[in-house]
XYZ file of C-alpha atoms in Angstrom:
590
model
C 206.825 25.502 158.142
C 207.279 28.555 160.342
C 208.445 30.654 157.379
C 205.395 29.532 155.392
C 203.061 30.590 158.184
C 204.897 33.874 158.531
C 204.617 34.723 154.837
C 200.950 33.621 154.859
C 200.119 36.006 157.677
C 201.994 38.792 155.927
C 200.059 38.074 152.727
C 196.726 38.110 154.578
C 197.661 41.405 156.201
C 198.527 42.894 152.831
C 195.184 41.715 151.410
C 193.289 43.318 154.290
C 195.184 46.564 153.818
C 194.478 46.518 150.084
C 190.773 45.849 150.799
C 190.705 48.753 153.238
C 192.432 51.020 150.718
C 190.045 49.878 147.989
C 187.078 50.602 150.263
C 188.374 54.080 151.023
C 188.969 54.781 147.320
C 185.512 53.359 146.459
C 183.810 55.559 149.035
C 185.755 58.566 147.766
C 184.860 58.144 144.090
C 181.462 56.365 144.245
C 178.281 58.161 145.324
C 175.122 55.995 145.152
C 173.013 59.167 145.188
C 174.143 59.760 141.615
C 171.988 56.750 140.659
C 168.742 57.770 142.390
C 167.218 59.250 139.237
C 168.220 56.197 137.205
C 166.612 53.890 139.805
C 163.415 55.987 139.887
C 163.126 55.922 136.083
C 163.601 52.151 136.039
C 160.867 51.653 138.664
C 158.510 53.985 136.782
C 159.084 52.088 133.538
C 158.659 48.708 135.227
C 155.628 49.439 137.417
C 154.191 52.794 136.424
C 154.754 53.950 140.008
C 156.852 56.898 141.171
C 159.737 55.992 143.503
C 160.827 59.042 145.463
C 164.006 59.355 147.552
C 163.416 61.749 150.443
C 166.948 61.405 151.807
C 170.427 60.323 150.870
C 171.611 56.796 150.130
C 174.637 55.863 152.172
C 177.043 52.951 151.836
C 178.791 51.530 154.897
C 181.712 49.127 155.133
C 182.475 48.775 158.805
C 181.777 46.755 160.774
C 179.830 45.194 157.867
C 179.093 46.387 154.339
C 175.579 47.688 153.887
C 173.175 50.328 152.621
C 171.402 53.111 154.535
C 168.394 55.017 153.173
C 167.332 58.387 154.524
C 163.742 58.155 153.283
C 161.787 56.436 150.500
C 158.236 56.348 149.145
C 156.348 54.529 146.369
C 153.252 56.161 144.891
C 149.814 54.584 145.093
C 147.763 53.113 142.288
C 145.390 55.330 140.309
C 142.146 55.965 142.157
C 143.561 55.331 145.639
C 144.476 58.856 146.647
C 147.475 61.104 146.336
C 149.420 59.683 149.276
C 152.072 56.998 148.800
C 151.282 53.308 149.048
C 154.590 52.595 150.820
C 156.969 54.903 152.608
C 159.712 54.723 155.232
C 161.572 57.395 157.214
C 164.822 55.458 157.174
C 166.069 51.956 156.475
C 169.331 50.092 156.925
C 170.520 46.628 155.930
C 173.982 45.046 156.026
C 175.574 42.057 154.334
C 177.487 39.519 156.404
C 181.137 39.536 155.349
C 182.240 35.903 155.703
C 179.427 34.374 153.563
C 180.119 37.109 150.996
C 183.743 35.954 150.664
C 182.419 32.498 149.690
C 180.045 33.910 147.083
C 176.861 33.745 149.176
C 174.642 36.667 150.078
C 173.561 36.616 153.704
C 172.028 39.768 155.146
C 172.460 41.164 158.617
C 169.597 42.840 160.489
C 167.021 44.775 158.475
C 166.103 47.990 160.307
C 163.022 49.991 159.304
C 162.029 53.212 161.044
C 158.587 54.717 160.411
C 157.440 52.373 157.635
C 153.905 53.143 156.381
C 151.896 50.698 154.283
C 148.530 51.869 152.912
C 146.476 49.000 151.478
C 142.933 48.934 150.154
C 140.360 47.904 147.559
C 138.003 50.035 145.510
C 134.249 49.489 145.149
C 134.852 47.043 142.273
C 137.187 44.867 144.353
C 140.444 46.034 142.700
C 143.350 46.164 145.161
C 146.025 48.856 145.059
C 148.746 46.227 144.693
C 147.177 44.281 141.824
C 149.354 46.018 139.224
C 152.515 45.036 141.107
C 151.982 41.281 141.357
C 151.332 38.452 138.927
C 153.181 40.112 136.016
C 154.372 37.700 133.339
C 157.971 37.531 132.033
C 158.583 39.675 128.980
C 155.732 42.060 129.910
C 157.517 44.288 132.336
C 157.254 41.523 134.925
C 159.467 39.878 137.454
C 159.760 36.392 136.080
C 159.354 33.686 138.685
C 158.059 35.640 141.695
C 159.203 33.057 144.195
C 162.724 32.484 142.874
C 164.387 35.634 144.176
C 162.882 35.116 147.629
C 164.631 31.758 148.004
C 167.796 33.653 148.845
C 166.281 35.714 151.678
C 168.376 35.177 154.777
C 168.212 37.876 157.427
C 169.983 37.929 160.762
C 166.940 39.750 162.158
C 164.245 42.353 161.550
C 163.523 45.497 163.556
C 160.532 47.771 162.854
C 159.890 50.925 164.883
C 157.061 53.467 164.592
C 155.311 51.600 161.808
C 151.787 52.045 160.478
C 149.506 49.832 158.386
C 146.107 50.960 157.112
C 143.352 49.031 155.332
C 140.485 50.695 153.430
C 137.986 48.453 151.637
C 135.441 50.674 149.920
C 133.429 47.703 148.710
C 132.664 46.469 152.225
C 133.139 49.773 154.094
C 135.757 48.177 156.365
C 138.583 50.430 157.549
C 141.203 49.872 160.207
C 144.749 50.838 161.093
C 147.676 49.482 163.077
C 149.518 52.429 164.588
C 152.725 52.551 166.591
C 153.734 49.194 165.116
C 156.816 47.698 166.756
C 158.250 44.401 165.483
C 161.368 42.454 166.367
C 162.260 39.106 164.798
C 165.194 36.753 165.000
C 167.115 35.191 162.115
C 164.806 34.724 159.108
C 165.858 31.940 156.779
C 164.330 29.378 154.468
C 162.037 27.060 156.514
C 163.789 28.060 159.733
C 161.997 28.906 162.970
C 162.602 32.373 164.388
C 161.186 34.296 167.367
C 158.959 37.298 166.694
C 157.374 39.980 168.877
C 154.808 42.575 167.853
C 152.890 45.402 169.491
C 150.520 47.975 167.997
C 147.376 50.035 168.536
C 144.385 48.781 166.544
C 141.899 51.463 165.468
C 138.761 50.677 163.479
C 136.121 53.217 162.515
C 133.398 50.861 161.281
C 132.641 49.281 163.652
C 134.230 51.570 166.246
C 136.974 49.483 167.885
C 140.096 50.726 169.624
C 142.420 48.284 171.323
C 146.035 47.410 172.081
C 147.605 44.289 170.573
C 150.721 42.492 171.755
C 151.979 39.228 170.262
C 154.840 36.888 170.991
C 155.613 33.630 169.239
C 157.775 31.536 166.965
C 157.398 31.817 163.194
C 158.455 30.022 160.047
C 158.300 31.596 156.598
C 158.636 30.058 153.145
C 158.681 32.832 150.556
C 158.508 30.606 147.460
C 154.964 29.171 148.085
C 154.065 32.233 150.179
C 153.503 30.536 153.529
C 153.852 31.954 157.048
C 153.359 29.803 160.147
C 153.234 31.289 163.639
C 153.575 28.609 166.286
C 153.427 28.887 170.067
C 151.635 32.180 169.564
C 150.687 34.204 172.610
C 148.529 37.206 171.809
C 147.235 39.842 174.227
C 144.325 42.071 173.179
C 143.297 44.518 175.901
C 144.390 41.974 178.475
C 142.645 39.047 176.794
C 145.132 36.185 176.428
C 145.015 34.136 173.221
C 147.339 31.219 172.540
C 147.550 28.918 169.559
C 148.830 28.484 166.028
C 148.136 30.505 162.850
C 149.033 29.722 159.239
C 148.808 32.252 156.395
C 149.219 30.958 152.851
C 149.134 32.631 149.472
C 145.922 31.464 147.840
C 143.394 33.198 145.596
C 142.295 36.799 145.833
C 142.767 36.713 149.604
C 145.233 34.583 151.559
C 144.105 31.379 153.229
C 144.193 31.635 157.026
C 143.899 28.681 159.367
C 143.973 29.054 163.130
C 143.730 26.911 166.237
C 143.334 29.196 169.240
C 142.536 28.961 172.927
C 141.123 32.128 174.511
C 140.706 33.053 178.159
C 138.153 35.780 179.055
C 136.764 37.516 175.961
C 134.466 40.540 176.308
C 133.089 41.336 172.857
C 130.800 44.055 174.204
C 133.731 46.449 174.519
C 134.140 46.275 170.739
C 130.440 46.556 169.802
C 128.468 49.823 169.596
C 125.548 50.353 171.939
C 122.175 49.257 170.585
C 123.692 46.552 168.390
C 120.767 44.171 168.862
C 118.237 43.359 166.172
C 116.161 46.337 167.224
C 119.103 48.734 167.148
C 118.411 51.993 165.379
C 119.357 51.828 161.706
C 120.596 48.257 161.935
C 117.764 46.915 159.772
C 119.505 48.347 156.713
C 122.970 47.233 157.803
C 124.816 44.707 155.645
C 126.010 41.884 157.887
C 126.610 39.157 155.273
C 128.359 40.856 152.330
C 128.388 38.326 149.506
C 131.464 39.837 147.862
C 133.489 39.332 151.020
C 132.120 35.847 151.678
C 133.176 34.689 148.211
C 136.757 35.807 148.887
C 137.119 34.236 152.310
C 139.375 31.229 152.659
C 139.799 30.205 156.289
C 139.588 27.467 158.864
C 139.036 28.103 162.567
C 139.063 25.860 165.613
C 138.603 27.999 168.721
C 137.912 27.510 172.404
C 136.917 30.335 174.742
C 136.872 29.832 178.493
C 134.458 32.712 179.164
C 132.656 34.899 176.617
C 130.547 38.027 177.072
C 128.252 39.153 174.258
C 125.291 41.494 174.536
C 125.635 41.309 178.303
C 125.103 37.532 178.237
C 127.800 35.290 179.716
C 128.887 32.003 178.165
C 131.498 29.475 179.246
C 133.403 26.566 177.701
C 132.693 27.890 174.225
C 133.868 25.766 171.287
C 133.662 26.869 167.655
C 134.620 25.009 164.500
C 134.188 27.081 161.340
C 135.465 27.211 157.777
C 134.956 29.292 154.675
C 135.964 28.723 151.062
C 134.631 29.909 147.695
C 131.615 31.609 149.262
C 130.484 28.769 151.551
C 130.886 29.454 155.280
C 130.170 26.570 157.658
C 129.821 26.591 161.441
C 129.708 23.062 162.842
C 129.270 23.500 165.692
C 129.079 26.510 167.968
C 128.649 25.118 171.474
C 128.474 26.916 174.808
C 127.376 26.425 178.367
C 125.205 29.234 179.729
C 123.010 29.821 182.767
C 122.811 26.207 183.812
C 122.046 24.988 180.283
C 123.638 24.522 176.888
C 123.422 26.160 173.465
C 124.341 24.365 170.259
C 124.204 25.884 166.785
C 125.164 24.565 163.366
C 124.711 26.399 160.110
C 125.913 27.536 156.729
C 126.007 30.745 154.733
C 126.120 29.967 151.007
C 127.058 32.888 148.756
C 128.481 30.812 145.913
C 125.601 31.582 143.526
C 124.956 35.209 144.436
C 122.800 36.434 147.319
C 123.802 34.634 150.544
C 121.469 31.873 151.758
C 121.670 31.152 155.490
C 120.560 27.920 157.168
C 120.756 27.266 160.918
C 119.778 24.651 163.465
C 119.675 25.847 167.073
C 119.080 23.773 170.200
C 118.834 25.374 173.646
C 118.460 23.097 176.655
C 117.564 23.986 180.269
C 118.541 27.668 180.099
C 117.880 29.789 183.192
C 115.904 32.717 181.773
C 116.156 34.775 184.971
C 119.945 34.906 184.901
C 120.051 35.621 181.173
C 117.486 38.409 181.403
C 119.249 39.962 184.379
C 122.561 40.169 182.551
C 121.068 41.376 179.262
C 118.437 43.841 180.518
C 119.597 44.558 184.052
C 116.106 43.728 185.346
C 114.687 40.864 187.403
C 111.453 40.529 185.445
C 111.719 37.144 183.776
C 112.081 33.720 185.331
C 111.913 30.140 184.139
C 113.860 27.373 182.482
C 113.824 27.441 178.665
C 114.117 24.715 176.044
C 114.122 25.702 172.372
C 114.678 24.006 169.027
C 114.558 25.595 165.564
C 115.535 24.988 161.954
C 115.525 28.248 160.002
C 116.695 29.615 156.671
C 116.884 33.083 155.137
C 118.189 34.898 152.099
C 119.919 38.251 151.877
C 122.829 40.415 152.942
C 121.042 43.087 154.980
C 119.306 42.547 158.304
C 115.960 43.636 156.836
C 116.226 41.213 153.922
C 117.281 38.348 156.175
C 114.365 38.926 158.538
C 111.931 39.383 155.645
C 112.818 36.027 154.079
C 113.213 34.039 157.273
C 111.409 30.696 157.259
C 111.351 27.380 159.089
C 109.872 25.831 162.210
C 110.474 25.900 165.950
C 109.336 24.577 169.309
C 109.725 25.964 172.813
C 108.941 25.316 176.435
C 109.292 27.494 179.538
C 108.966 25.906 182.953
C 108.445 27.288 186.461
C 108.763 30.958 185.730
C 107.376 34.483 185.628
C 106.113 36.294 182.520
C 106.424 40.092 182.882
C 104.360 42.869 181.374
C 100.840 41.795 182.350
C 98.912 40.064 185.120
C 96.646 37.734 183.141
C 94.636 36.715 186.184
C 94.173 40.345 187.190
C 93.126 41.242 183.641
C 90.557 38.447 183.616
C 89.078 39.637 186.895
C 89.014 43.280 185.749
C 87.215 42.213 182.595
C 84.563 40.380 184.557
C 84.003 43.395 186.795
C 83.541 45.615 183.714
C 81.231 43.230 181.849
C 78.304 45.685 181.971
C 80.278 48.444 180.291
C 81.259 49.096 176.673
C 84.737 49.350 175.119
C 87.867 47.588 176.275
C 89.739 46.661 179.415
C 93.471 47.356 179.291
C 95.968 45.065 180.959
C 97.730 46.562 183.922
C 101.458 46.329 184.386
C 102.368 43.259 186.349
C 103.454 39.690 185.870
C 102.074 36.177 185.626
C 103.582 33.192 187.372
C 103.332 29.968 185.399
C 104.138 26.309 185.686
C 104.747 25.867 181.970
C 104.378 27.671 178.650
C 104.874 25.559 175.545
C 104.165 25.576 171.838
C 105.377 25.052 168.304
C 105.240 27.229 165.248
C 106.373 28.139 161.774
C 108.112 31.122 160.230
C 107.339 32.306 156.708
C 108.710 35.481 155.125
C 109.634 36.831 158.525
C 106.216 36.246 160.100
C 106.226 33.944 163.135
C 103.004 31.952 163.539
C 101.924 29.835 166.466
C 98.584 28.032 166.954
C 99.132 25.742 169.927
C 100.326 27.887 172.820
C 99.545 26.184 176.126
C 99.849 28.013 179.448
C 99.491 26.231 182.784
C 99.582 28.427 185.860
C 98.131 28.378 189.366
C 94.469 29.404 188.992
C 94.812 29.833 185.227
C 94.791 27.822 182.033
C 95.206 29.401 178.623
C 95.775 28.608 175.007
C 96.870 31.012 172.323
C 97.547 31.563 168.675
C 98.582 34.383 166.381
C 101.478 35.954 164.555
C 104.406 38.330 164.984
C 106.182 40.158 162.159
C 109.940 40.318 162.655
C 110.212 43.054 160.013
C 107.573 45.484 161.321
C 107.876 44.023 164.859
C 104.062 44.169 165.164
C 102.061 41.601 167.131
C 98.640 40.129 166.408
C 97.951 37.458 169.013
C 95.050 36.040 171.002
C 95.341 34.423 174.434
C 92.158 32.661 175.577
C 92.487 32.446 179.351
C 90.315 30.544 181.818
C 90.322 31.053 185.547
C 90.145 27.633 187.178
C 89.528 26.432 190.754
C 92.987 24.906 191.147
C 96.389 26.001 192.336
C 98.157 23.442 190.187
C 100.591 24.722 187.647
C 102.896 22.547 185.598
C 101.528 19.049 185.078
C 97.886 20.044 185.625
C 94.984 19.395 183.279
C 94.908 20.967 179.825
C 92.724 24.049 179.330
C 90.078 22.342 177.235
C 89.361 19.902 180.075
C 88.750 22.502 182.768
C 85.517 24.248 183.574
C 85.810 28.005 183.366
C 84.821 31.045 181.375
C 87.120 32.012 178.537
C 88.536 35.545 178.561
C 89.745 36.544 175.055
C 92.879 38.617 175.647
C 94.321 40.451 172.657
C 98.068 41.047 172.408
C 98.849 43.789 169.881
C 101.299 46.645 169.555
C 104.963 45.873 168.946
C 107.543 43.500 170.351
C 109.096 46.404 172.221
C 105.773 47.785 173.478
C 103.096 45.085 173.569
C 99.505 45.951 174.472
C 97.223 43.541 176.356
C 93.497 44.242 176.181
C 90.054 42.627 176.190
C 86.988 43.636 174.224
C 84.071 43.631 176.666
C 81.700 42.739 173.820
C 83.769 39.694 172.962
C 83.915 38.694 176.608
C 80.138 38.925 176.940
C 79.765 36.659 173.926
C 82.196 34.228 175.570
C 79.944 34.238 178.617
C 77.233 33.028 176.296
C 79.292 30.073 175.205
C 80.617 31.497 171.937
C 84.214 30.591 171.108
C 85.948 33.842 170.216
C 88.857 33.822 167.759
C 89.709 37.311 166.547
C 93.256 36.999 165.286
C 93.726 38.367 161.780
C 97.149 39.112 160.365
C 99.984 41.394 161.369
C 100.376 42.305 157.717
C 96.785 42.961 156.730
C 95.265 44.232 159.959
C 93.007 42.583 162.519
C 89.726 41.096 161.319
C 87.553 39.940 164.166
C 85.637 36.711 163.653
C 83.407 34.978 166.184
C 83.132 31.255 165.635
C 79.547 30.064 166.065
C 78.126 33.441 165.062
C 79.732 33.719 161.628
C 79.971 37.508 161.486
C 82.502 40.121 162.390
C 82.211 41.612 165.857
C 81.094 45.206 165.970
C 80.710 47.741 168.742
C 77.211 46.643 169.708
C 76.680 44.824 172.937
C 76.700 41.086 172.443
C 74.913 38.156 174.004
C 71.400 38.001 175.408
C 70.448 38.565 178.999
C 70.074 34.897 179.802
C 73.448 34.046 178.354
C 74.965 36.846 180.363
C 73.394 35.623 183.554
C 74.426 32.055 182.856
C 77.923 33.156 182.138
C 78.120 35.281 185.246
C 76.894 32.424 187.408
C 79.567 30.080 186.090
C 82.299 32.680 186.336
C 81.420 33.722 189.864
C 81.337 30.086 190.834
C 85.040 29.925 190.187
C 85.692 32.566 192.797
């Protein structure tokens, strides 16, 4: 038995020596660089792409057999620029020796230094990798694309100094991951492995620059093209995101599903200044690109502890959203904000062409003062708001969406302050100027109120309201008119009455109170409203005529006096007796 073991060890030693000698002889007579041109010609014939070796190919045997590349690049598709689609400064991969002796190929760690991947789509939606995938057998293809990937078994992956760029000319979306560093554990079929990633994210449109760090556990199945990242912990500029993400090979774009829990998220740091609806140039911006919507395939279930957007602060945010084949659904978006709640459900349907948007929004008991302070930085507004709307629109650009907006809404503001004008002061100034001609302009100020409520409709971007009701100490008012969201012009009439009461909310309605009506026009724009009274109209009101001068924000103002049946002109109105009667009643209020 001892002799057998002795001869066995001697035989094994001889085999190892022979293997070492064979390796030395192989390295002496075989130079893989002699085959670079042959490899490049084969790739060119197979794909039409130029494979360029920028450095030498080296073969190693100890401590494990492997291949080392000095530099490599693959040219881009036609129409995507002269630079390469893929390149790498150096790469190294080894093969584990023991599995190789049993006829199995098991790789060691894959090391990539300075890999660059330039991806993109042209204006017609053609990607620069389309000619490399989906090729059929017998047509210069690869046969079963998933079969060769079944054998992938890596002891680990290391990427240093990487870069990934994305340029979509159809949607004008461009971004890059620079300084990409990736480390991963053993990658095998259906096996979990740890992965870490860090990179700088730079986006030019919109302008976003941030730092990304990720840590988690992943599972990859190359045959159906499925990547699952579990126990993910992502840090973006200090914002902590945890959850689970799945990426699957699907149609034109991969299907992405995510369940995430976010801490503090400040979206304002990633948005340009003036990004509101009135932002300069935003009216022509495309915010719902139909081509992109029809490619999306995703599912999202997200929770955000605290969210900042447009200066406004939200908490306990919950979002459930999905998108497939051009139909994007949000059901619901829910958030707590300023002592109240916001709930929104909606869809964007781009399956048949131009996107059609439908939303239902419910706001309950929102503190307007806190919201206005955070958004505008001013303490002008006050009150508690309730709002309900069902709206729909059609289009991709902001202007088109606003121009086709339609639906209905209701609102109520309680116990607050309306800035911009002192309605009571304007009414008094009008009465003092009743013997003059022309107009009385509203002075800058504010109006305290007990409640402001109303309902309305929206048609082709024009908001119309006919039942405004204002209850304030010493004042009752009703109003009606229209506002164009496209031109942002206002054409509104507030008919105010000064009343001998200090009651606000819960008091009598305006039609049941004795007082002289002051017809206050609201014109100008949403950004710069103008409050004014025509003295001639006021004098007619003193005579008991009901003045209603609202025309249309689209066709101009046409003044009509009910009870008279003719347009108001610049002549003085009302007879002397009516004026006296009106003055007596009005002064009686004071």
